């Protein structure tokens, strides 16, 4: 595992971000997702943010990214949502028709640190988004329940 560093410290900070479209409208496809990712990466440069994993479904995106300890993550997310909302509606008029108001993204978001699970597990979870669940098996260990989920590719 390679640690990131700056002048005074070493660190490894991974985050998992979920952004949902306004009204959960199914407006995301591969082309729009790639467009949104390119803007995420471009704006992220100003905040020392690097995309590790990106996946979309029809109404939301999952992003795993790395950041520096002094990164103002809330500022970055607000900036990204504002800029990407404006640009995606400008460059994809069909989106504007489905989202008749000004906002592209829902006001809410989900941001998680990923220290509680191995990075590879979270990567696989993000990669599996948009696939159909075909089996859930639960096994009880004391007070904890382990769930194994299998996915079927579309």
Coordinates of N, CA, C and O in Angstrom, one line a residue:
X1 N 0.8 -1.2 0.0 CA 0.0 0.0 0.0 C 0.9 1.2 0.0 O 1.8 1.4 0.8
X2 N 0.7 2.1 -1.0 CA 1.5 3.3 -1.1 C 0.7 4.5 -0.4 O -0.4 4.7 -0.7
X3 N 1.4 5.1 0.5 CA 0.8 6.3 1.2 C 1.0 7.6 0.4 O 2.0 7.7 -0.3
X4 N 0.1 8.5 0.5 CA 0.2 9.8 -0.1 C 1.0 10.6 1.0 O 1.1 10.3 2.1
X5 N 1.6 11.7 0.5 CA 2.4 12.6 1.4 C 2.4 14.0 0.9 O 2.2 14.3 -0.2
X6 N 2.6 14.9 1.9 CA 2.9 16.3 1.6 C 4.1 16.7 2.4 O 4.8 15.8 2.8
X7 N 4.4 18.0 2.6 CA 5.6 18.4 3.2 C 5.7 17.9 4.7 O 6.8 17.6 5.2
X8 N 4.6 17.7 5.4 CA 4.7 17.4 6.8 C 4.0 16.1 7.3 O 4.0 15.8 8.5
X9 N 3.4 15.4 6.4 CA 2.7 14.2 6.8 C 2.5 13.2 5.7 O 2.7 13.5 4.5
X10 N 2.2 12.0 6.1 CA 1.8 10.9 5.2 C 0.4 10.5 5.5 O 0.0 10.6 6.7
X11 N -0.4 10.1 4.6 CA -1.8 9.8 4.8 C -2.3 8.9 3.7 O -1.7 8.8 2.6
X12 N -3.5 8.4 3.9 CA -4.2 7.6 2.9 C -5.7 7.8 3.2 O -6.2 7.1 4.1
X13 N -6.4 8.7 2.6 CA -7.7 9.1 2.9 C -8.6 8.7 1.7 O -8.6 9.4 0.7
X14 N -9.4 7.7 1.9 CA -10.4 7.3 0.8 C -11.8 7.7 1.3 O -12.1 7.6 2.4
X15 N -12.6 8.2 0.3 CA -14.0 8.5 0.6 C -14.9 7.9 -0.4 O -14.5 7.7 -1.6
X16 N -16.1 7.6 0.0 CA -17.1 7.0 -0.9 C -18.3 8.0 -0.9 O -18.9 8.3 0.1
X17 N -18.5 8.6 -2.1 CA -19.6 9.6 -2.3 C -20.7 9.1 -3.2 O -20.4 8.4 -4.2
X18 N -21.9 9.3 -2.7 CA -23.1 9.0 -3.5 C -23.9 10.2 -3.8 O -24.2 10.9 -2.8
X19 N -24.1 10.5 -5.1 CA -24.9 11.7 -5.4 C -26.1 11.2 -6.2 O -26.0 10.4 -7.1
X20 N -27.3 11.7 -5.9 CA -28.6 11.3 -6.5 C -29.1 12.5 -7.3 O -29.1 13.6 -6.9
X21 N -29.7 12.1 -8.5 CA -30.3 13.2 -9.3 C -31.6 13.7 -8.6 O -32.2 12.9 -7.8
X22 N -32.0 14.9 -9.0 CA -33.2 15.5 -8.4 C -34.4 14.6 -8.8 O -34.5 14.2 -9.9
X23 N -35.2 14.4 -7.8 CA -36.5 13.6 -8.0 C -36.1 12.2 -8.4 O -37.0 11.5 -8.9
X24 N -34.9 11.8 -8.2 CA -34.4 10.4 -8.7 C -34.8 10.1 -10.1 O -35.1 9.0 -10.5
X25 N -34.7 11.2 -10.9 CA -35.0 11.0 -12.4 C -33.9 10.1 -13.0 O -32.8 10.3 -12.8
X26 N -34.3 9.2 -13.9 CA -33.4 8.3 -14.5 C -32.9 9.0 -15.8 O -33.3 8.7 -16.9
X27 N -31.9 9.8 -15.6 CA -31.3 10.6 -16.7 C -29.9 10.3 -17.0 O -29.3 10.8 -17.9
X28 N -29.3 9.4 -16.2 CA -27.8 9.1 -16.4 C -27.7 7.9 -17.3 O -28.4 6.9 -17.2
X29 N -26.8 8.1 -18.3 CA -26.4 7.0 -19.2 C -24.9 7.0 -19.2 O -24.2 7.8 -18.5
X30 N -24.2 6.1 -20.0 CA -22.8 6.1 -20.0 C -22.2 7.4 -20.5 O -21.2 7.8 -19.9
X31 N -22.7 8.0 -21.5 CA -22.2 9.2 -22.0 C -22.2 10.4 -21.0 O -21.2 11.1 -20.8
X32 N -23.4 10.5 -20.4 CA -23.5 11.6 -19.4 C -22.6 11.3 -18.1 O -22.0 12.2 -17.6
X33 N -22.5 10.0 -17.8 CA -21.7 9.6 -16.6 C -20.2 10.0 -16.9 O -19.5 10.5 -16.1
X34 N -19.8 9.7 -18.1 CA -18.4 10.0 -18.5 C -18.2 11.5 -18.5 O -17.1 12.0 -18.1
X35 N -19.2 12.3 -18.9 CA -19.1 13.7 -18.9 C -19.0 14.2 -17.5 O -18.2 15.1 -17.2
X36 N -19.8 13.7 -16.6 CA -19.8 14.1 -15.2 C -18.5 13.7 -14.6 O -18.0 14.5 -13.8
X37 N -18.0 12.6 -14.9 CA -16.7 12.1 -14.3 C -15.6 13.1 -14.7 O -14.7 13.4 -13.9
X38 N -15.6 13.5 -16.0 CA -14.5 14.4 -16.5 C -14.5 15.7 -15.7 O -13.5 16.2 -15.4
X39 N -15.7 16.2 -15.4 CA -15.8 17.4 -14.6 C -15.4 17.2 -13.2 O -14.8 18.1 -12.5
X40 N -15.7 16.0 -12.6 CA -15.3 15.7 -11.3 C -13.8 15.7 -11.2 O -13.2 16.3 -10.3
X41 N -13.2 15.1 -12.2 CA -11.7 15.0 -12.2 C -11.1 16.4 -12.4 O -10.1 16.7 -11.7
X42 N -11.7 17.2 -13.2 CA -11.1 18.5 -13.5 C -11.2 19.4 -12.3 O -10.3 20.1 -11.9
X43 N -12.4 19.5 -11.7 CA -12.6 20.3 -10.5 C -11.8 19.7 -9.3 O -11.2 20.5 -8.5
X44 N -11.7 18.4 -9.2 CA -10.9 17.8 -8.2 C -9.5 18.1 -8.1 O -8.8 18.1 -7.1
X45 N -8.9 18.5 -9.3 CA -7.5 18.9 -9.3 C -7.2 20.1 -8.4 O -6.2 20.2 -7.7
X46 N -8.2 21.0 -8.3 CA -8.0 22.2 -7.5 C -8.1 21.9 -6.0 O -7.8 22.7 -5.2
X47 N -8.7 20.7 -5.7 CA -8.9 20.3 -4.3 C -8.0 19.1 -3.9 O -8.2 18.6 -2.8
X48 N -7.0 18.8 -4.7 CA -6.2 17.6 -4.4 C -7.0 16.3 -4.3 O -6.8 15.5 -3.4
X49 N -8.0 16.1 -5.1 CA -8.9 15.0 -5.1 C -8.6 14.1 -6.4 O -8.5 14.7 -7.5
X50 N -8.5 12.8 -6.2 CA -8.2 11.9 -7.3 C -9.3 10.8 -7.3 O -9.5 10.2 -6.2
X51 N -9.9 10.6 -8.4 CA -10.9 9.5 -8.6 C -10.2 8.2 -8.6 O -9.3 8.0 -9.3
X52 N -10.7 7.2 -7.8 CA -10.2 5.9 -7.7 C -11.2 4.9 -8.4 O -10.8 4.1 -9.2
X53 N -12.5 5.1 -8.2 CA -13.5 4.3 -8.8 C -14.7 5.2 -9.1 O -15.1 6.0 -8.3
X54 N -15.4 4.9 -10.2 CA -16.6 5.6 -10.6 C -17.6 4.7 -11.2 O -17.2 3.9 -12.1
X55 N -18.9 4.7 -10.8 CA -19.9 3.9 -11.4 C -21.2 4.6 -11.3 O -21.5 5.3 -10.3
X56 N -22.1 4.5 -12.3 CA -23.4 5.1 -12.2 C -24.5 4.1 -12.4 O -24.3 3.0 -12.9
X57 N -25.7 4.5 -11.9 CA -26.9 3.8 -12.2 C -27.8 4.9 -12.9 O -27.3 6.0 -13.2
X58 N -29.0 4.6 -13.2 CA -29.8 5.6 -13.9 C -30.1 6.9 -13.2 O -30.3 7.9 -13.8
X59 N -30.1 6.8 -11.8 CA -30.5 8.0 -11.1 C -29.4 8.4 -10.0 O -29.7 9.2 -9.2
X60 N -28.3 7.8 -10.0 CA -27.3 8.2 -9.0 C -25.9 7.7 -9.4 O -25.7 6.9 -10.3
X61 N -24.9 8.3 -8.8 CA -23.5 7.9 -9.0 C -22.8 7.5 -7.7 O -23.2 8.0 -6.7
X62 N -21.9 6.6 -7.8 CA -21.0 6.2 -6.7 C -19.6 6.6 -7.1 O -19.1 6.3 -8.2
X63 N -18.9 7.3 -6.3 CA -17.5 7.7 -6.5 C -16.6 7.3 -5.3 O -17.0 7.7 -4.2
X64 N -15.5 6.6 -5.6 CA -14.5 6.5 -4.5 C -13.4 7.4 -4.9 O -12.9 7.4 -6.1
X65 N -12.9 8.3 -4.0 CA -11.9 9.2 -4.3 C -10.9 9.3 -3.1 O -11.2 9.0 -2.0
X66 N -9.7 9.8 -3.4 CA -8.7 10.0 -2.4 C -8.6 11.5 -2.3 O -8.7 12.3 -3.2
X67 N -8.2 12.0 -1.1 CA -8.1 13.4 -0.8 C -6.9 13.6 0.2 O -6.5 12.7 0.8
X68 N -6.5 14.9 0.3 CA -5.5 15.3 1.2 C -6.2 15.7 2.6 O -7.4 16.0 2.6
X69 N -5.5 15.7 3.7 CA -6.1 16.0 5.0 C -6.7 17.4 5.0 O -7.6 17.7 5.7
X70 N -6.1 18.4 4.3 CA -6.5 19.7 4.3 C -7.6 20.0 3.2 O -8.0 21.2 3.0
X71 N -8.1 19.0 2.5 CA -9.1 19.2 1.5 C -10.4 19.6 2.1 O -10.9 19.0 3.0
X72 N -11.0 20.7 1.5 CA -12.3 21.1 2.0 C -13.3 20.3 1.2 O -13.8 20.8 0.2
X73 N -13.7 19.2 1.7 CA -14.5 18.2 0.9 C -15.9 18.8 0.7 O -16.5 18.7 -0.4
X74 N -16.5 19.4 1.7 CA -17.9 20.0 1.5 C -17.9 21.1 0.4 O -18.8 21.1 -0.4
X75 N -16.8 21.9 0.4 CA -16.7 23.0 -0.6 C -16.6 22.3 -2.0 O -17.2 22.8 -2.9
X76 N -15.8 21.3 -2.1 CA -15.6 20.6 -3.3 C -16.9 20.0 -3.8 O -17.3 20.2 -5.0
X77 N -17.6 19.3 -3.0 CA -18.9 18.7 -3.4 C -19.9 19.7 -3.9 O -20.5 19.6 -4.9
X78 N -20.0 20.8 -3.1 CA -20.9 21.9 -3.5 C -20.5 22.5 -4.8 O -21.4 22.8 -5.7
X79 N -19.2 22.7 -5.0 CA -18.7 23.3 -6.3 C -19.0 22.4 -7.4 O -19.5 22.8 -8.5
X80 N -18.7 21.1 -7.2 CA -18.9 20.1 -8.3 C -20.4 20.0 -8.6 O -20.8 20.0 -9.8
X81 N -21.3 19.9 -7.6 CA -22.7 19.8 -7.9 C -23.2 21.0 -8.7 O -24.0 20.9 -9.6
X82 N -22.8 22.2 -8.3 CA -23.2 23.4 -9.0 C -22.7 23.5 -10.4 O -23.5 23.7 -11.3
X83 N -21.4 23.3 -10.6 CA -20.9 23.3 -12.0 C -21.4 22.2 -12.9 O -21.8 22.5 -14.0
X84 N -21.4 21.0 -12.4 CA -21.9 19.9 -13.2 C -23.3 20.0 -13.6 O -23.8 19.7 -14.7
X85 N -24.1 20.5 -12.6 CA -25.6 20.7 -12.9 C -25.8 21.7 -14.0 O -26.6 21.4 -14.9
X86 N -25.1 22.8 -13.9 CA -25.2 23.9 -15.0 C -24.8 23.3 -16.3 O -25.5 23.5 -17.3
X87 N -23.6 22.7 -16.4 CA -23.0 22.3 -17.6 C -23.8 21.1 -18.3 O -23.9 21.0 -19.5
X88 N -24.2 20.1 -17.5 CA -24.9 19.0 -18.0 C -26.2 19.4 -18.6 O -26.6 18.9 -19.7
X89 N -26.9 20.3 -18.0 CA -28.2 20.8 -18.6 C -28.0 21.6 -19.9 O -28.8 21.6 -20.8
X90 N -26.8 22.3 -19.9 CA -26.5 23.1 -21.1 C -26.1 22.2 -22.3 O -26.6 22.4 -23.4
X91 N -25.3 21.2 -22.0 CA -24.8 20.3 -23.1 C -25.7 19.1 -23.4 O -25.5 18.5 -24.5
X92 N -26.6 18.8 -22.6 CA -27.6 17.7 -22.8 C -29.0 18.2 -22.6 O -29.6 18.0 -21.5
X93 N -29.6 18.8 -23.6 CA -30.9 19.4 -23.5 C -32.0 18.4 -23.1 O -33.0 18.8 -22.4
X94 N -31.8 17.1 -23.4 CA -32.8 16.1 -23.0 C -32.9 16.0 -21.5 O -34.0 15.7 -21.0
X95 N -31.8 16.3 -20.8 CA -31.8 16.2 -19.4 C -32.6 17.4 -18.8 O -33.4 17.2 -17.9
X96 N -32.5 18.5 -19.4 CA -33.2 19.7 -18.9 C -34.7 19.5 -19.0 O -35.5 19.9 -18.2
X97 N -35.2 18.7 -20.1 CA -36.6 18.5 -20.3 C -37.1 17.6 -19.1 O -38.3 17.7 -18.7
X98 N -36.3 16.6 -18.7 CA -36.7 15.7 -17.6 C -36.6 16.4 -16.2 O -37.3 16.0 -15.3
X99 N -35.7 17.3 -16.1 CA -35.6 18.1 -14.8 C -35.9 19.5 -15.1 O -35.1 20.3 -15.4
X100 N -37.2 19.8 -15.0 CA -37.7 21.1 -15.4 C -37.2 22.3 -14.5 O -37.3 23.4 -14.9
X101 N -36.7 22.0 -13.3 CA -36.2 23.1 -12.5 C -34.7 23.3 -12.7 O -34.1 22.6 -13.5
X102 N -34.1 24.1 -11.9 CA -32.7 24.4 -12.1 C -31.8 23.4 -11.6 O -30.7 23.2 -12.1
X103 N -32.1 22.6 -10.6 CA -31.2 21.6 -10.1 C -31.1 20.3 -10.8 O -32.1 19.8 -11.3
X104 N -29.9 19.8 -11.0 CA -29.7 18.5 -11.5 C -29.6 17.4 -10.4 O -30.1 16.3 -10.5
X105 N -28.9 17.8 -9.3 CA -28.6 16.9 -8.2 C -29.6 17.2 -7.1 O -30.0 18.3 -6.9
X106 N -29.9 16.2 -6.3 CA -30.7 16.3 -5.1 C -29.8 17.1 -4.1 O -28.6 17.2 -4.2
X107 N -30.5 17.8 -3.2 CA -29.7 18.6 -2.2 C -28.9 17.7 -1.3 O -27.9 18.1 -0.8
X108 N -29.4 16.5 -1.1 CA -28.7 15.6 -0.2 C -27.5 14.8 -0.9 O -27.5 14.8 -2.1
X109 N -26.7 14.3 -0.1 CA -25.6 13.4 -0.6 C -25.2 12.5 0.5 O -25.6 12.7 1.7
X110 N -24.4 11.5 0.2 CA -23.9 10.5 1.2 C -22.4 10.5 1.0 O -21.9 10.2 -0.1
X111 N -21.7 10.8 2.1 CA -20.2 10.8 2.0 C -19.8 9.9 3.2 O -20.1 10.2 4.3
X112 N -19.0 8.9 2.8 CA -18.5 7.9 3.8 C -17.0 7.8 3.8 O -16.4 7.8 2.7
X113 N -16.3 7.7 4.9 CA -14.9 7.4 4.9 C -14.9 5.9 4.7 O -15.8 5.1 5.1
X114 N -13.8 5.4 4.1 CA -13.8 4.0 3.7 C -12.9 3.2 4.6 O -12.4 2.1 4.2
X115 N -12.5 3.7 5.7 CA -11.6 2.9 6.6 C -12.2 1.7 7.2 O -11.5 0.9 7.7
X116 N -13.5 1.6 7.3 CA -14.2 0.5 7.9 C -14.2 -0.8 7.1 O -14.5 -1.9 7.6
X117 N -13.9 -0.8 5.9 CA -13.9 -1.9 5.0 C -12.7 -1.9 4.1 O -12.2 -0.8 3.7
X118 N -12.2 -3.1 3.7 CA -11.1 -3.1 2.7 C -11.4 -2.4 1.4 O -12.6 -2.5 1.0
X119 N -10.5 -1.7 0.9 CA -10.8 -0.9 -0.3 C -11.3 -1.8 -1.5 O -12.2 -1.4 -2.2
X120 N -10.8 -3.0 -1.6 CA -11.2 -3.9 -2.7 C -12.7 -4.2 -2.6 O -13.4 -4.3 -3.6
X121 N -13.2 -4.4 -1.3 CA -14.6 -4.7 -1.1 C -15.4 -3.5 -1.6 O -16.5 -3.7 -2.3
X122 N -15.0 -2.3 -1.3 CA -15.8 -1.1 -1.7 C -15.7 -1.0 -3.2 O -16.7 -0.6 -3.8
X123 N -14.6 -1.2 -3.8 CA -14.5 -1.1 -5.2 C -15.4 -2.1 -5.9 O -16.1 -1.7 -6.9
X124 N -15.5 -3.3 -5.4 CA -16.4 -4.3 -6.0 C -17.8 -3.9 -5.8 O -18.7 -4.1 -6.7
X125 N -18.2 -3.3 -4.7 CA -19.5 -2.8 -4.4 C -19.9 -1.7 -5.4 O -21.0 -1.8 -6.1
X126 N -19.0 -0.8 -5.7 CA -19.2 0.3 -6.6 C -19.4 -0.3 -8.0 O -20.2 0.1 -8.8
X127 N -18.5 -1.2 -8.4 CA -18.5 -1.8 -9.7 C -19.8 -2.6 -9.9 O -20.3 -2.7 -11.1
X128 N -20.4 -3.1 -8.9 CA -21.7 -3.9 -9.0 C -22.9 -3.1 -9.1 O -24.0 -3.6 -9.4
X129 N -22.8 -1.8 -9.0 CA -24.0 -0.9 -9.1 C -24.7 -1.1 -10.4 O -24.0 -1.1 -11.4
X130 N -26.0 -1.2 -10.4 CA -26.7 -1.3 -11.7 C -26.9 -2.7 -12.1 O -27.5 -3.0 -13.2
X131 N -26.3 -3.7 -11.4 CA -26.5 -5.1 -11.7 C -27.6 -5.6 -10.8 O -27.9 -5.1 -9.7
X132 N -28.2 -6.7 -11.3 CA -29.4 -7.3 -10.5 C -28.9 -8.2 -9.5 O -28.0 -9.1 -9.7
X133 N -29.4 -8.1 -8.3 CA -29.1 -9.0 -7.2 C -29.9 -10.3 -7.5 O -31.1 -10.3 -7.7
X134 N -29.2 -11.5 -7.5 CA -29.9 -12.7 -7.7 C -30.0 -13.6 -6.4 O -30.8 -14.5 -6.4
X135 N -29.1 -13.3 -5.4 CA -29.2 -14.1 -4.2 C -28.7 -13.3 -3.0 O -27.7 -12.6 -3.1
X136 N -29.3 -13.5 -1.9 CA -28.8 -13.0 -0.6 C -28.9 -14.1 0.4 O -29.9 -14.8 0.5
X137 N -27.7 -14.3 1.0 CA -27.7 -15.4 2.0 C -27.2 -14.8 3.3 O -26.1 -14.1 3.3
X138 N -27.9 -14.9 4.4 CA -27.5 -14.3 5.7 C -27.1 -15.4 6.7 O -27.7 -16.5 6.7
X139 N -26.0 -15.2 7.4 CA -25.5 -16.1 8.4 C -25.4 -15.3 9.7 O -24.7 -14.3 9.7
X140 N -25.9 -15.8 10.8 CA -25.8 -15.1 12.1 C -24.6 -15.6 12.9 O -24.4 -16.8 13.0
X141 N -23.8 -14.6 13.4 CA -22.7 -14.8 14.3 C -23.0 -14.0 15.5 O -22.7 -12.8 15.5
X142 N -23.5 -14.6 16.6 CA -23.8 -13.9 17.8 C -24.8 -12.8 17.4 O -25.9 -13.1 16.9
X143 N -24.5 -11.5 17.7 CA -25.3 -10.4 17.4 C -25.1 -9.8 16.0 O -25.9 -9.0 15.6
X144 N -24.1 -10.3 15.3 CA -23.8 -9.8 13.9 C -24.4 -10.7 12.9 O -24.5 -11.9 13.1
X145 N -24.8 -10.1 11.8 CA -25.3 -10.9 10.6 C -24.4 -10.6 9.4 O -24.2 -9.5 9.1
X146 N -23.9 -11.7 8.9 CA -23.1 -11.6 7.7 C -24.0 -11.8 6.4 O -24.8 -12.8 6.4
X147 N -23.9 -11.0 5.5 CA -24.7 -11.1 4.3 C -23.8 -11.2 3.1 O -22.9 -10.4 2.8
X148 N -24.0 -12.3 2.3 CA -23.3 -12.5 1.0 C -24.2 -12.2 -0.1 O -25.4 -12.7 -0.1
X149 N -23.8 -11.3 -1.0 CA -24.7 -10.9 -2.1 C -24.0 -11.3 -3.4 O -22.8 -11.0 -3.6
X150 N -24.7 -12.0 -4.3 CA -24.2 -12.4 -5.6 C -24.9 -11.5 -6.6 O -26.1 -11.2 -6.5
X151 N -24.2 -11.1 -7.7 CA -24.7 -10.2 -8.7 C -24.7 -10.9 -10.0 O -23.8 -11.7 -10.3
X152 N -25.7 -10.6 -10.8 CA -25.8 -11.1 -12.2 C -25.5 -9.9 -13.1 O -26.2 -8.9 -13.1
X153 N -24.5 -10.0 -14.0 CA -24.3 -8.9 -14.9 C -25.4 -8.7 -15.9 O -26.0 -9.7 -16.3
X154 N -25.7 -7.5 -16.3 CA -26.8 -7.3 -17.3 C -26.3 -7.6 -18.7 O -25.2 -7.5 -19.0

